[in-house]
């Protein structure tokens, strides 16, 4: 890993050319900075605590894992851990110092948060060894908090063995504390409830043969009871639902309602196609879209509420934004999804940095939105195959498509497709059909729809009776049925002349 002298990010060997990798730090630029012509910074990056410009005493590099910017927006892991130690000695409740940057107050990124959690555990084990904390419940509490922090980070990385060790340590330590303190503080109860929840999840996440039903039920119910003591009724209700689900699985009565509904709808669609019942197929499609609209409302409400409460400039808001983008795209609102992804990428790059994991996540979803996958049936082909639409030549009214593509649509749009897959073909618009959620623009419309020529719209679905293309134009916010020859796939979201 080396630091780019322009963007001041710590990057891997692949992010630099061979020549730039060999340059000194104040002369080195990554590939993206060279492409964007970003100038070198006059000041070299330094740790905001020790002011050191290079690796620390043990050779660990500078890190940037929060929203802090500038040449001193970096830190050494050991320096931040030492800073957090100073805030932990006298007040063990200041666990936030191990989880959040004290300057920008943003939660540390996943890799750095795991490193900080391990530093936290190592510190308390060295500062308060077993012979000390066994005689002092206050010191034992610090161990519980440290393992709680580590458990929260590990759970998202799905490390089952580490999860189990931290959770079991918390529960055994809490039993010792309760012998001398029957009513421990809420912070410790929260750690105990979370440990039970994690062990319940580990016991119930396997297949039927490997699931420990009794253990899962006990842990979920213990977590539920602790949440009730703390007055967390909403969390208690969720845990009650988890316990009920495991009980139903144990008795063979559990039904995944969403999965069953999807399976039933798929079966009905296939039966309707075999019977050539076109009207029923269209009705089933609308029913599926209605369910996706409910998902959009839920995601939008959560995203907008978080932005209103917290400003929307942290990794959690980015995560909620990505969820909303996916729900919009899947329901056919491709234009809004692509615009939201573009705006979110600008915000994440500015606040978190171009190489932050949240920014990279937004880049992936933006690629998903911008990739135009279409159905193409050329001369001599028996049926339609999926192709990637690369460009549209307006002068000749021709598409350039590449394919056929192999794999599922998610595989294709998430960069899991070989760049040389298939061959480029010049296709007539009559041979190409967009997939739902693809942005299109109107062309050749006459009469009362003529004002929509060149205007963007979402392609929603093929309407069977009458045989038309169902689209939603932004300009008038109304759905219209138009002929296939009156639309073209939009390569970008600019309106056409």
Short mmCIF file of C-alpha atoms in Angstrom, two decimals:
data_model
loop_
_atom_site.label_atom_id
_atom_site.label_comp_id
_atom_site.label_asym_id
_atom_site.label_seq_id
_atom_site.Cartn_x
_atom_site.Cartn_y
_atom_site.Cartn_z
CA UNK A 1 0.00 0.00 0.00
CA UNK A 2 1.20 3.52 -0.86
CA UNK A 3 -0.23 7.03 -0.62
CA UNK A 4 -1.15 9.04 -3.69
CA UNK A 5 0.40 12.51 -3.55
CA UNK A 6 -2.66 14.06 -5.24
CA UNK A 7 -5.73 12.56 -3.55
CA UNK A 8 -3.80 11.52 -0.40
CA UNK A 9 -5.53 8.11 -0.38
CA UNK A 10 -3.76 4.91 0.71
CA UNK A 11 -4.04 2.63 -2.34
CA UNK A 12 -2.90 -0.76 -3.57
CA UNK A 13 -0.32 -1.55 -6.23
CA UNK A 14 -3.04 -1.98 -8.88
CA UNK A 15 -4.13 1.65 -8.47
CA UNK A 16 -0.78 2.95 -9.74
CA UNK A 17 1.15 2.54 -12.95
CA UNK A 18 4.54 0.83 -12.68
CA UNK A 19 6.31 4.18 -13.09
CA UNK A 20 4.20 5.99 -10.50
CA UNK A 21 4.56 3.16 -7.98
CA UNK A 22 8.33 3.76 -7.98
CA UNK A 23 8.03 7.53 -7.44
CA UNK A 24 8.51 9.23 -4.09
CA UNK A 25 5.31 10.01 -2.20
CA UNK A 26 5.23 13.75 -2.99
CA UNK A 27 5.67 12.91 -6.70
CA UNK A 28 3.36 9.90 -6.91
CA UNK A 29 -0.15 9.98 -8.47
CA UNK A 30 -2.66 7.16 -8.86
CA UNK A 31 -4.25 6.25 -12.20
CA UNK A 32 -7.49 8.09 -11.41
CA UNK A 33 -5.70 11.30 -10.45
CA UNK A 34 -3.62 11.18 -13.62
CA UNK A 35 -6.75 10.64 -15.71
CA UNK A 36 -8.50 13.54 -13.92
CA UNK A 37 -5.34 15.70 -14.08
CA UNK A 38 -5.47 16.21 -10.30
CA UNK A 39 -2.43 18.21 -9.08
CA UNK A 40 -0.01 16.98 -6.43
CA UNK A 41 -0.62 18.31 -2.93
CA UNK A 42 1.91 20.83 -1.67
CA UNK A 43 1.74 19.35 1.82
CA UNK A 44 2.52 15.71 2.42
CA UNK A 45 -0.10 13.61 4.27
CA UNK A 46 0.58 13.29 7.99
CA UNK A 47 -0.96 11.72 11.06
CA UNK A 48 -3.14 14.29 12.83
CA UNK A 49 -1.94 13.00 16.22
CA UNK A 50 1.84 12.46 15.93
CA UNK A 51 2.23 14.56 12.73
CA UNK A 52 4.39 11.80 11.23
CA UNK A 53 4.35 11.77 7.43
CA UNK A 54 5.16 8.12 6.82
CA UNK A 55 4.64 4.73 8.46
CA UNK A 56 4.69 4.51 12.24
CA UNK A 57 7.46 2.98 14.38
CA UNK A 58 6.36 -0.58 13.57
CA UNK A 59 6.00 0.08 9.84
CA UNK A 60 2.19 0.42 9.67
CA UNK A 61 1.06 2.97 7.04
CA UNK A 62 -1.07 6.06 7.40
CA UNK A 63 -4.81 5.35 7.19
CA UNK A 64 -7.80 7.43 6.15
CA UNK A 65 -11.02 5.86 7.40
CA UNK A 66 -13.42 8.75 8.11
CA UNK A 67 -14.65 12.06 6.68
CA UNK A 68 -11.59 14.11 7.70
CA UNK A 69 -9.92 15.70 4.68
CA UNK A 70 -6.73 17.56 3.84
CA UNK A 71 -3.11 16.48 4.10
CA UNK A 72 -3.54 15.81 7.82
CA UNK A 73 -6.74 13.81 7.42
CA UNK A 74 -4.76 10.64 8.05
CA UNK A 75 -3.82 8.72 11.16
CA UNK A 76 -1.77 5.81 12.42
CA UNK A 77 -3.78 2.98 13.92
CA UNK A 78 -1.55 2.87 17.01
CA UNK A 79 -1.85 6.65 17.49
CA UNK A 80 -5.66 6.58 17.41
CA UNK A 81 -5.71 3.57 19.73
CA UNK A 82 -3.46 5.39 22.20
CA UNK A 83 -5.72 8.44 21.99
CA UNK A 84 -8.77 6.25 22.72
CA UNK A 85 -6.97 4.65 25.66
CA UNK A 86 -6.62 8.05 27.29
CA UNK A 87 -10.38 8.50 27.07
CA UNK A 88 -11.10 5.04 28.46
CA UNK A 89 -9.02 4.92 31.66
CA UNK A 90 -11.29 7.02 33.85
CA UNK A 91 -14.58 6.57 32.04
CA UNK A 92 -15.27 3.13 30.65
CA UNK A 93 -18.49 4.37 29.05
CA UNK A 94 -16.49 6.35 26.48
CA UNK A 95 -16.48 3.35 24.13
CA UNK A 96 -17.39 5.74 21.29
CA UNK A 97 -13.71 6.76 21.14
CA UNK A 98 -12.95 3.30 19.76
CA UNK A 99 -15.75 3.43 17.18
CA UNK A 100 -15.99 7.05 15.97
CA UNK A 101 -13.47 9.64 14.79
CA UNK A 102 -13.20 12.30 17.54
CA UNK A 103 -12.89 15.05 14.91
CA UNK A 104 -15.57 14.42 12.27
CA UNK A 105 -17.58 12.04 14.53
CA UNK A 106 -18.06 9.57 11.69
CA UNK A 107 -17.99 5.85 12.42
CA UNK A 108 -14.78 4.23 11.22
CA UNK A 109 -14.81 2.13 8.07
CA UNK A 110 -15.18 -1.65 8.29
CA UNK A 111 -11.49 -2.64 8.14
CA UNK A 112 -10.32 0.12 10.48
CA UNK A 113 -13.22 -0.50 12.88
CA UNK A 114 -12.18 -4.14 13.16
CA UNK A 115 -8.57 -3.14 13.83
CA UNK A 116 -9.72 -0.63 16.47
CA UNK A 117 -11.96 -3.22 18.12
CA UNK A 118 -9.03 -5.63 18.39
CA UNK A 119 -6.88 -2.83 19.81
CA UNK A 120 -9.62 -2.13 22.37
CA UNK A 121 -9.73 -5.77 23.49
CA UNK A 122 -5.93 -6.01 23.62
CA UNK A 123 -5.72 -2.83 25.68
CA UNK A 124 -8.21 -3.89 28.36
CA UNK A 125 -6.67 -7.36 28.58
CA UNK A 126 -3.26 -5.81 29.18
CA UNK A 127 -4.49 -3.02 31.46
CA UNK A 128 -6.91 -5.17 33.47
CA UNK A 129 -5.67 -8.79 33.47
CA UNK A 130 -7.89 -11.58 34.88
CA UNK A 131 -6.49 -11.44 38.43
CA UNK A 132 -7.50 -7.78 38.62
CA UNK A 133 -10.90 -7.74 36.96
CA UNK A 134 -12.14 -10.83 38.79
CA UNK A 135 -11.91 -8.80 42.02
CA UNK A 136 -13.33 -5.59 40.53
CA UNK A 137 -16.68 -5.63 38.67
CA UNK A 138 -15.92 -2.17 37.26
CA UNK A 139 -12.86 -3.53 35.45
CA UNK A 140 -14.81 -6.56 34.26
CA UNK A 141 -17.36 -4.17 32.76
CA UNK A 142 -14.64 -2.63 30.59
CA UNK A 143 -13.89 -6.08 29.18
CA UNK A 144 -17.57 -6.59 28.36
CA UNK A 145 -17.78 -3.26 26.53
CA UNK A 146 -14.61 -4.03 24.55
CA UNK A 147 -15.94 -7.41 23.45
CA UNK A 148 -19.32 -5.83 22.66
CA UNK A 149 -17.61 -3.39 20.29
CA UNK A 150 -15.67 -6.23 18.69
CA UNK A 151 -18.79 -8.38 18.40
CA UNK A 152 -20.71 -5.64 16.57
CA UNK A 153 -17.92 -5.33 14.01
CA UNK A 154 -17.31 -9.07 13.62
CA UNK A 155 -21.00 -9.88 13.08
CA UNK A 156 -21.07 -7.81 9.89
CA UNK A 157 -18.01 -9.74 8.66
CA UNK A 158 -19.75 -13.03 9.46
CA UNK A 159 -16.81 -14.57 11.33
CA UNK A 160 -18.71 -17.27 13.22
CA UNK A 161 -15.87 -18.48 15.46
CA UNK A 162 -14.89 -14.98 16.61
CA UNK A 163 -18.55 -14.10 17.12
CA UNK A 164 -19.08 -17.13 19.32
CA UNK A 165 -15.99 -16.46 21.44
CA UNK A 166 -16.85 -12.80 22.07
CA UNK A 167 -20.51 -13.54 22.77
CA UNK A 168 -19.74 -16.34 25.21
CA UNK A 169 -17.18 -14.15 27.00
CA UNK A 170 -19.81 -11.42 27.44
CA UNK A 171 -22.39 -13.85 28.86
CA UNK A 172 -19.96 -15.51 31.30
CA UNK A 173 -18.73 -12.09 32.47
CA UNK A 174 -22.27 -10.80 32.93
CA UNK A 175 -23.11 -13.75 35.17
CA UNK A 176 -20.17 -12.76 37.42
CA UNK A 177 -21.22 -9.11 37.52
CA UNK A 178 -24.82 -9.99 38.41
CA UNK A 179 -23.58 -11.85 41.49
CA UNK A 180 -22.47 -8.53 42.99
CA UNK A 181 -24.61 -6.12 40.94
CA UNK A 182 -28.16 -7.52 40.44
CA UNK A 183 -29.17 -4.50 38.36
CA UNK A 184 -26.26 -3.70 35.98
CA UNK A 185 -26.40 -0.51 33.86
CA UNK A 186 -28.19 -0.43 30.51
CA UNK A 187 -24.93 -0.39 28.54
CA UNK A 188 -24.00 -3.81 29.93
CA UNK A 189 -27.52 -5.15 29.48
CA UNK A 190 -27.38 -4.04 25.85
CA UNK A 191 -24.14 -6.01 25.42
CA UNK A 192 -25.72 -9.07 27.03
CA UNK A 193 -28.81 -8.89 24.82
CA UNK A 194 -26.66 -8.52 21.70
CA UNK A 195 -24.55 -11.52 22.70
CA UNK A 196 -27.69 -13.65 23.10
CA UNK A 197 -28.97 -12.43 19.73
CA UNK A 198 -25.69 -13.34 17.98
CA UNK A 199 -25.61 -16.81 19.52
CA UNK A 200 -29.24 -17.30 18.55
CA UNK A 201 -28.40 -16.33 14.97
CA UNK A 202 -25.42 -18.71 14.89
CA UNK A 203 -27.58 -21.56 16.19
CA UNK A 204 -30.38 -21.02 13.64
CA UNK A 205 -28.58 -20.06 10.44
CA UNK A 206 -27.64 -23.55 9.28
CA UNK A 207 -29.71 -26.12 7.43
CA UNK A 208 -32.31 -28.22 9.23
CA UNK A 209 -29.85 -30.92 10.31
CA UNK A 210 -27.27 -28.46 11.70
CA UNK A 211 -29.70 -26.05 13.38
CA UNK A 212 -29.65 -26.15 17.18
CA UNK A 213 -33.30 -25.25 17.67
CA UNK A 214 -33.34 -25.34 21.48
CA UNK A 215 -30.23 -23.18 21.83
CA UNK A 216 -31.51 -20.66 19.29
CA UNK A 217 -34.88 -20.36 21.04
CA UNK A 218 -33.27 -19.91 24.47
CA UNK A 219 -30.90 -17.19 23.26
CA UNK A 220 -33.60 -15.29 21.34
CA UNK A 221 -35.95 -15.41 24.32
CA UNK A 222 -33.21 -14.32 26.74
CA UNK A 223 -32.41 -11.37 24.46
CA UNK A 224 -36.13 -10.57 24.29
CA UNK A 225 -36.47 -10.55 28.08
CA UNK A 226 -33.47 -8.22 28.48
CA UNK A 227 -34.91 -5.82 25.91
CA UNK A 228 -38.17 -5.74 27.85
CA UNK A 229 -36.26 -4.86 31.02
CA UNK A 230 -34.63 -1.95 29.17
CA UNK A 231 -37.97 -0.83 27.76
CA UNK A 232 -36.99 -1.65 24.16
CA UNK A 233 -40.39 -3.02 23.15
CA UNK A 234 -39.77 -2.85 19.38
CA UNK A 235 -36.58 -4.92 19.64
CA UNK A 236 -38.31 -7.32 22.02
CA UNK A 237 -41.08 -7.87 19.47
CA UNK A 238 -38.54 -8.63 16.72
CA UNK A 239 -36.77 -11.16 18.95
CA UNK A 240 -40.09 -12.75 19.83
CA UNK A 241 -40.66 -13.17 16.08
CA UNK A 242 -37.23 -14.79 15.64
CA UNK A 243 -37.99 -17.25 18.45
CA UNK A 244 -41.40 -18.04 16.97
CA UNK A 245 -39.86 -18.67 13.56
CA UNK A 246 -37.33 -21.15 15.00
CA UNK A 247 -40.11 -22.93 16.92
CA UNK A 248 -42.11 -23.26 13.70
CA UNK A 249 -39.02 -24.56 11.89
CA UNK A 250 -38.50 -27.13 14.63
CA UNK A 251 -42.09 -28.36 14.25
CA UNK A 252 -41.91 -28.28 10.45
CA UNK A 253 -44.59 -25.57 10.24
CA UNK A 254 -42.47 -22.61 9.13
CA UNK A 255 -43.41 -20.99 5.83
CA UNK A 256 -41.40 -18.22 4.23
CA UNK A 257 -44.36 -16.15 3.04
CA UNK A 258 -42.38 -13.96 0.63
CA UNK A 259 -40.68 -16.96 -0.96
CA UNK A 260 -43.96 -18.86 -1.18
CA UNK A 261 -45.69 -15.87 -2.78
CA UNK A 262 -42.91 -15.52 -5.36
CA UNK A 263 -42.98 -19.24 -6.16
CA UNK A 264 -46.76 -19.18 -6.54
CA UNK A 265 -46.67 -16.13 -8.81
CA UNK A 266 -43.98 -17.74 -10.99
CA UNK A 267 -46.08 -20.91 -11.25
CA UNK A 268 -49.19 -18.94 -12.24
CA UNK A 269 -47.27 -16.99 -14.88
CA UNK A 270 -45.93 -20.19 -16.47
CA UNK A 271 -49.40 -21.80 -16.44
CA UNK A 272 -50.92 -18.67 -18.00
CA UNK A 273 -48.29 -18.63 -20.75
CA UNK A 274 -48.95 -22.28 -21.53
CA UNK A 275 -52.68 -21.50 -21.76
CA UNK A 276 -52.00 -18.34 -23.81
CA UNK A 277 -53.96 -16.35 -21.23
CA UNK A 278 -52.28 -13.01 -22.01
CA UNK A 279 -54.59 -10.91 -19.85
CA UNK A 280 -53.76 -12.99 -16.78
CA UNK A 281 -50.03 -12.67 -17.43
CA UNK A 282 -50.37 -8.88 -17.54
CA UNK A 283 -52.40 -8.89 -14.31
CA UNK A 284 -49.76 -11.00 -12.52
CA UNK A 285 -47.03 -8.62 -13.68
CA UNK A 286 -48.96 -5.66 -12.23
CA UNK A 287 -49.35 -7.53 -8.94
CA UNK A 288 -45.58 -7.99 -8.75
CA UNK A 289 -44.99 -4.30 -9.49
CA UNK A 290 -47.41 -3.34 -6.72
CA UNK A 291 -45.30 -5.30 -4.21
CA UNK A 292 -42.16 -3.52 -5.41
CA UNK A 293 -43.86 -0.13 -4.99
CA UNK A 294 -44.47 -0.95 -1.32
CA UNK A 295 -40.76 -1.70 -0.96
CA UNK A 296 -39.92 1.69 -2.51
CA UNK A 297 -42.12 3.52 -0.02
CA UNK A 298 -40.45 1.73 2.88
CA UNK A 299 -36.90 2.42 1.63
CA UNK A 300 -37.66 6.04 0.73
CA UNK A 301 -39.19 6.75 4.14
CA UNK A 302 -36.16 5.33 5.94
CA UNK A 303 -33.65 7.14 3.70
CA UNK A 304 -35.37 10.53 3.90
CA UNK A 305 -35.87 10.27 7.66
CA UNK A 306 -32.19 9.50 8.19
CA UNK A 307 -31.17 12.45 6.02
CA UNK A 308 -33.51 14.72 7.96
CA UNK A 309 -32.21 13.54 11.34
CA UNK A 310 -28.47 13.17 10.61
CA UNK A 311 -27.72 15.21 7.51
CA UNK A 312 -27.16 12.25 5.17
CA UNK A 313 -23.36 12.49 5.02
CA UNK A 314 -22.17 9.26 6.62
CA UNK A 315 -21.87 5.57 5.64
CA UNK A 316 -25.30 4.65 7.05
CA UNK A 317 -27.11 7.21 4.90
CA UNK A 318 -25.18 5.94 1.87
CA UNK A 319 -26.27 2.39 2.67
CA UNK A 320 -29.93 3.44 2.95
CA UNK A 321 -29.57 5.39 -0.31
CA UNK A 322 -28.24 2.31 -2.09
CA UNK A 323 -31.21 0.28 -0.80
CA UNK A 324 -33.59 2.89 -2.25
CA UNK A 325 -31.75 2.86 -5.59
CA UNK A 326 -32.09 -0.92 -5.87
CA UNK A 327 -35.80 -0.81 -5.04
CA UNK A 328 -36.38 1.96 -7.62
CA UNK A 329 -34.50 0.11 -10.34
CA UNK A 330 -36.26 -3.20 -9.71
CA UNK A 331 -39.67 -1.49 -9.85
CA UNK A 332 -38.90 0.10 -13.21
CA UNK A 333 -37.90 3.61 -12.07
CA UNK A 334 -34.54 3.51 -13.82
CA UNK A 335 -34.18 7.26 -14.38
CA UNK A 336 -34.72 8.24 -10.74
CA UNK A 337 -32.45 5.38 -9.62
CA UNK A 338 -29.60 6.46 -11.91
CA UNK A 339 -29.87 10.12 -10.91
CA UNK A 340 -29.94 9.29 -7.20
CA UNK A 341 -26.89 7.03 -7.66
CA UNK A 342 -25.01 9.82 -9.45
CA UNK A 343 -25.81 12.34 -6.70
CA UNK A 344 -24.95 9.84 -3.98
CA UNK A 345 -21.58 9.13 -5.58
CA UNK A 346 -20.72 12.84 -5.57
CA UNK A 347 -21.68 13.15 -1.90
CA UNK A 348 -19.86 9.99 -0.83
CA UNK A 349 -16.71 10.93 -2.76
CA UNK A 350 -16.69 14.41 -1.22
CA UNK A 351 -17.42 13.38 2.36
CA UNK A 352 -15.92 9.90 2.65
CA UNK A 353 -13.33 9.86 -0.13
CA UNK A 354 -13.18 8.18 -3.53
CA UNK A 355 -11.66 4.98 -2.16
CA UNK A 356 -13.92 4.55 0.89
CA UNK A 357 -15.85 1.27 0.89
CA UNK A 358 -19.18 3.16 0.87
CA UNK A 359 -18.12 5.13 -2.21
CA UNK A 360 -17.07 1.94 -3.98
CA UNK A 361 -20.48 0.45 -3.14
CA UNK A 362 -22.19 3.45 -4.79
CA UNK A 363 -19.93 3.10 -7.83
CA UNK A 364 -21.17 -0.48 -8.25
CA UNK A 365 -24.83 0.45 -8.02
CA UNK A 366 -24.31 3.36 -10.45
CA UNK A 367 -22.69 0.92 -12.89
CA UNK A 368 -25.76 -1.28 -12.43
CA UNK A 369 -28.05 1.65 -13.29
CA UNK A 370 -26.02 2.80 -16.31
CA UNK A 371 -25.55 -0.63 -17.89
CA UNK A 372 -28.12 -1.08 -20.67
CA UNK A 373 -29.00 -4.76 -21.10
CA UNK A 374 -31.49 -5.44 -23.90
CA UNK A 375 -33.06 -8.35 -25.70
CA UNK A 376 -31.81 -8.76 -29.27
CA UNK A 377 -33.15 -11.01 -31.99
CA UNK A 378 -31.12 -10.74 -35.16
CA UNK A 379 -31.60 -12.37 -38.51
CA UNK A 380 -31.42 -16.14 -38.31
CA UNK A 381 -31.87 -16.28 -34.52
CA UNK A 382 -34.61 -18.47 -33.11
CA UNK A 383 -35.33 -16.24 -30.11
CA UNK A 384 -34.18 -13.27 -28.11
CA UNK A 385 -30.83 -13.25 -26.29
CA UNK A 386 -29.46 -10.74 -23.80
CA UNK A 387 -26.96 -8.23 -25.18
CA UNK A 388 -25.31 -5.13 -23.82
CA UNK A 389 -26.29 -1.97 -25.66
CA UNK A 390 -23.13 0.08 -26.14
CA UNK A 391 -24.24 3.05 -28.21
CA UNK A 392 -26.92 4.56 -30.41
CA UNK A 393 -26.11 6.28 -33.73
CA UNK A 394 -28.88 8.84 -34.16
CA UNK A 395 -27.78 9.82 -37.67
CA UNK A 396 -28.18 6.26 -38.98
CA UNK A 397 -30.80 5.22 -36.39
CA UNK A 398 -28.81 2.13 -35.43
CA UNK A 399 -27.79 0.50 -32.14
CA UNK A 400 -24.45 -1.05 -31.38
CA UNK A 401 -24.94 -4.13 -29.20
CA UNK A 402 -22.49 -6.72 -27.90
CA UNK A 403 -23.18 -10.31 -27.01
CA UNK A 404 -24.78 -12.69 -26.53
CA UNK A 405 -24.10 -12.43 -22.81
CA UNK A 406 -23.76 -15.50 -20.63
CA UNK A 407 -24.88 -15.57 -17.01
CA UNK A 408 -27.61 -13.91 -15.03
CA UNK A 409 -28.43 -10.20 -15.31
CA UNK A 410 -26.89 -9.43 -11.88
CA UNK A 411 -23.68 -11.20 -12.97
CA UNK A 412 -23.61 -9.08 -16.11
CA UNK A 413 -24.20 -5.67 -14.54
CA UNK A 414 -21.90 -6.16 -11.55
CA UNK A 415 -18.71 -6.40 -13.59
CA UNK A 416 -18.59 -10.20 -13.46
CA UNK A 417 -18.64 -10.42 -17.22
CA UNK A 418 -15.55 -10.67 -19.40
CA UNK A 419 -14.92 -7.49 -21.40
CA UNK A 420 -14.46 -9.46 -24.61
CA UNK A 421 -17.62 -11.53 -24.20
CA UNK A 422 -19.53 -11.69 -27.48
CA UNK A 423 -19.13 -9.59 -30.59
CA UNK A 424 -20.28 -6.10 -31.52
CA UNK A 425 -23.27 -5.98 -33.89
CA UNK A 426 -24.99 -3.08 -35.62
CA UNK A 427 -28.68 -3.63 -34.89
CA UNK A 428 -31.88 -2.11 -36.17
CA UNK A 429 -34.20 -0.72 -33.43
CA UNK A 430 -36.89 -3.19 -34.52
CA UNK A 431 -34.57 -6.04 -33.46
CA UNK A 432 -33.95 -4.67 -29.95
CA UNK A 433 -36.30 -4.66 -26.96
CA UNK A 434 -35.41 -2.93 -23.67
CA UNK A 435 -35.83 -4.57 -20.29
CA UNK A 436 -38.16 -3.06 -17.66
CA UNK A 437 -36.57 -0.08 -15.93
CA UNK A 438 -34.49 0.94 -18.97
CA UNK A 439 -34.50 4.70 -19.72
CA UNK A 440 -35.83 5.55 -23.18
CA UNK A 441 -36.75 8.73 -25.07
CA UNK A 442 -39.63 9.42 -27.38
CA UNK A 443 -39.17 9.81 -31.14
CA UNK A 444 -41.59 10.24 -34.05
CA UNK A 445 -44.57 10.82 -31.76
CA UNK A 446 -47.40 12.75 -33.35
CA UNK A 447 -50.52 14.61 -32.31
CA UNK A 448 -51.07 15.19 -28.59
CA UNK A 449 -47.89 13.26 -27.73
CA UNK A 450 -45.58 15.18 -30.06
CA UNK A 451 -44.29 17.33 -27.17
CA UNK A 452 -42.72 14.18 -25.69
CA UNK A 453 -40.30 13.66 -28.57
CA UNK A 454 -36.77 13.68 -27.14
CA UNK A 455 -38.11 13.51 -23.58
CA UNK A 456 -36.92 10.82 -21.16
CA UNK A 457 -39.15 8.04 -19.91
CA UNK A 458 -38.91 4.74 -18.06
CA UNK A 459 -39.78 1.65 -20.06
CA UNK A 460 -42.13 -0.26 -17.77
CA UNK A 461 -43.47 -3.24 -19.64
CA UNK A 462 -44.90 -4.64 -22.83
CA UNK A 463 -48.65 -4.09 -22.86
CA UNK A 464 -50.31 -7.06 -24.54
CA UNK A 465 -53.79 -5.69 -25.26
CA UNK A 466 -53.40 -3.44 -27.18
CA UNK A 467 -49.88 -4.44 -28.24
CA UNK A 468 -48.02 -1.31 -27.13
CA UNK A 469 -44.99 -0.27 -25.08
CA UNK A 470 -45.93 0.97 -21.61
CA UNK A 471 -43.73 3.91 -20.62
CA UNK A 472 -43.71 6.66 -18.00
CA UNK A 473 -42.56 10.08 -19.23
CA UNK A 474 -40.91 12.48 -16.81
CA UNK A 475 -42.17 15.54 -18.64
CA UNK A 476 -45.84 15.02 -17.79
CA UNK A 477 -45.49 12.35 -15.07
CA UNK A 478 -48.02 10.15 -16.87
CA UNK A 479 -47.91 6.63 -18.22
CA UNK A 480 -48.51 6.25 -21.96
CA UNK A 481 -48.89 3.39 -24.40
CA UNK A 482 -46.75 3.97 -27.47
CA UNK A 483 -45.57 1.94 -30.44
CA UNK A 484 -42.14 0.35 -30.32
CA UNK A 485 -40.93 2.45 -33.25
CA UNK A 486 -41.66 5.61 -31.23
CA UNK A 487 -38.98 5.02 -28.62
CA UNK A 488 -35.23 4.59 -28.46
CA UNK A 489 -33.05 3.42 -25.56
CA UNK A 490 -31.33 6.38 -23.86
CA UNK A 491 -27.59 5.78 -23.49
CA UNK A 492 -27.39 8.67 -21.02
CA UNK A 493 -29.92 10.82 -19.16
CA UNK A 494 -29.78 13.86 -21.44
CA UNK A 495 -32.88 14.86 -23.36
CA UNK A 496 -32.61 14.68 -27.12
CA UNK A 497 -33.38 17.33 -29.74
#
